[in-house]
XYZ file of C-alpha atoms in Angstrom:
201
model
C 0.047 -0.101 0.018
C 0.868 3.645 0.332
C 0.885 4.226 3.821
C 1.425 2.289 7.173
C -1.744 3.673 9.006
C -4.375 6.418 8.915
C -6.535 7.914 11.586
C -9.382 10.048 12.222
C -10.935 10.197 15.770
C -10.356 11.936 19.293
C -8.371 10.866 22.270
C -6.464 7.928 20.379
C -3.035 6.766 21.810
C -0.295 5.437 19.369
C 2.165 3.923 21.597
C 5.526 2.082 20.900
C 4.690 0.893 17.323
C 6.743 0.547 14.182
C 6.084 2.081 10.619
C 8.568 0.996 8.702
C 9.170 0.625 4.890
C 5.576 2.023 3.526
C 4.878 3.352 0.058
C 7.053 0.719 -1.802
C 4.429 0.796 -4.597
C 5.725 4.651 -5.394
C 2.285 6.390 -4.907
C 1.981 10.028 -5.112
C 3.396 11.311 -2.001
C 1.894 14.540 -1.840
C -1.413 13.073 -1.488
C -1.632 10.331 1.012
C 1.662 8.371 1.426
C 4.276 7.485 3.807
C 4.227 6.408 7.549
C 1.138 7.753 8.736
C -1.525 10.518 8.191
C -3.991 12.153 10.598
C -7.361 13.850 8.933
C -10.559 14.864 9.937
C -13.535 13.672 8.213
C -16.379 15.720 7.120
C -20.331 15.752 6.963
C -21.782 16.465 3.611
C -22.279 19.965 4.709
C -18.633 20.318 5.257
C -18.542 20.260 9.292
C -15.894 18.146 10.357
C -16.158 15.298 12.856
C -13.969 12.559 14.078
C -10.790 14.864 14.362
C -7.864 13.767 15.994
C -7.836 16.175 18.750
C -6.485 15.086 21.922
C -4.552 12.318 20.222
C -0.837 11.121 21.430
C 1.756 9.860 19.199
C 4.847 8.553 21.297
C 7.506 5.933 21.681
C 7.138 4.919 18.166
C 9.496 4.226 15.447
C 8.801 5.685 12.099
C 11.409 4.657 9.451
C 12.185 4.367 5.747
C 8.935 5.284 4.516
C 8.606 6.849 1.040
C 6.674 10.152 1.851
C 6.516 12.044 5.237
C 6.748 10.101 8.339
C 4.249 11.848 10.536
C 1.581 13.878 8.462
C -1.449 15.909 9.996
C -3.519 17.310 7.100
C -6.504 19.328 7.345
C -7.643 18.910 11.075
C -8.267 20.178 14.347
C -5.791 18.912 16.090
C -6.149 20.736 19.665
C -4.008 19.282 22.367
C -2.344 16.975 20.366
C 1.300 15.682 21.508
C 3.818 13.846 19.248
C 6.598 12.800 21.704
C 9.423 10.690 22.134
C 9.622 9.382 18.840
C 12.259 8.042 16.586
C 11.637 9.109 12.942
C 14.246 8.220 10.436
C 15.156 7.771 6.804
C 12.162 9.057 5.306
C 12.112 10.505 2.092
C 10.315 13.669 3.006
C 9.939 15.360 6.126
C 9.838 13.628 9.344
C 6.739 15.555 10.552
C 4.456 17.571 8.442
C 1.918 19.593 9.876
C -0.413 20.794 6.956
C -3.479 23.222 7.250
C -4.061 22.084 10.852
C -4.661 24.099 13.899
C -4.484 23.840 17.845
C -5.437 26.610 20.036
C -3.192 28.928 21.981
C -4.072 26.917 25.207
C -4.055 23.579 23.638
C -1.184 23.697 21.047
C 0.017 21.247 18.702
C 3.085 19.941 20.242
C 6.163 18.102 18.751
C 8.722 17.725 21.276
C 11.599 15.245 22.473
C 11.535 13.691 19.231
C 15.096 12.240 17.454
C 14.553 13.095 13.590
C 17.398 11.753 11.720
C 18.325 11.443 7.850
C 14.533 12.599 6.663
C 14.313 14.748 3.558
C 16.866 13.077 0.942
C 14.239 11.962 -1.311
C 13.826 8.772 -3.006
C 13.757 7.392 -6.551
C 15.691 10.212 -8.218
C 12.593 12.672 -7.142
C 13.573 16.007 -6.096
C 10.704 17.858 -4.500
C 10.020 19.311 -0.888
C 13.165 17.509 0.618
C 13.411 19.944 3.669
C 14.068 17.461 6.342
C 13.068 17.450 9.974
C 9.766 19.343 10.291
C 7.545 21.304 8.136
C 4.598 23.500 9.295
C 2.735 24.284 6.371
C -0.528 26.841 6.585
C -0.899 25.900 10.274
C -1.258 27.645 13.391
C -0.352 27.040 17.208
C 2.121 24.495 16.493
C 4.844 23.922 19.293
C 8.317 22.425 17.872
C 10.352 22.001 21.037
C 13.361 19.997 22.389
C 13.861 17.704 19.388
C 17.200 16.618 17.581
C 17.386 16.933 14.175
C 20.237 15.273 12.536
C 21.805 15.173 8.888
C 18.849 16.567 6.627
C 19.107 19.308 4.129
C 16.504 21.422 6.291
C 15.325 21.477 9.923
C 12.176 23.140 10.308
C 10.670 24.697 7.664
C 7.574 27.177 7.711
C 5.400 27.244 4.318
C 2.349 29.552 3.858
C -0.403 28.098 1.740
C -2.696 31.185 1.214
C -4.599 34.193 2.914
C -6.928 31.565 4.032
C -3.996 29.243 5.546
C -1.329 31.225 6.749
C 1.478 30.028 9.060
C 0.761 32.070 12.583
C 1.174 31.955 16.082
C 3.855 28.729 16.072
C 6.644 28.362 18.355
C 9.965 26.877 17.664
C 12.114 26.585 20.613
C 14.984 24.717 22.223
C 15.852 22.449 19.216
C 19.324 21.146 18.386
C 20.396 20.994 14.890
C 23.457 19.042 13.534
C 24.621 18.425 10.322
C 21.593 20.263 8.886
C 22.093 22.752 5.835
C 19.264 25.220 6.682
C 17.978 24.897 10.250
C 15.271 27.273 10.080
C 13.621 27.986 6.839
C 10.596 30.453 6.504
C 9.042 30.307 2.772
C 7.594 33.416 1.615
C 5.695 31.952 -1.580
C 2.621 34.430 -0.495
C 4.522 37.025 1.483
C 2.800 38.252 4.524
C 1.159 34.957 5.256
C 3.725 34.386 8.197
C 3.201 36.114 11.388
C 3.277 36.100 14.980
C 5.861 33.347 15.427
C 8.308 32.868 18.021
C 11.570 31.498 17.084
C 13.993 31.008 20.287
C 16.946 28.726 19.336
C 19.819 27.680 21.407
């Protein structure tokens, strides 16, 4: 298949799993592929239900997947924790938070993870190989206390549109080792990145 697992649903715990070697069939990585993808489900009127809010993803090994390692897409993910995982050798970013939003009091927290050798690409394709973490069109995301090693990029912020800006995120206390671009803010849509806190050591 194209991915190891997928989820929509609240208050779920993923603990001590291995998601390895997925998307060996080379499906389109920009749609749905890689280690695991978290999304919201929607009623016909467009109202979201079955969102991954309150979800904990901890102590997992996400390894050698072709695509993103851990991927949130189009979700209300308040109070989500991605803690203590080893994410290694995925062809795109280790952790991708895309068009997903926490809240000021209950942000999405990506912390205490080891992110190694991500974002180098596979099958000769060159696209979006940033590396450790990617925040795309999302708000109230906290990346903290992570080790990012041997990747083209460390943590990248990418705005999508006026509807999906990159705002009110926190990047702090991460360690970047052998990373070409530790912090990268892409301004394809100028002015849609604002209010972030970047405090690196």
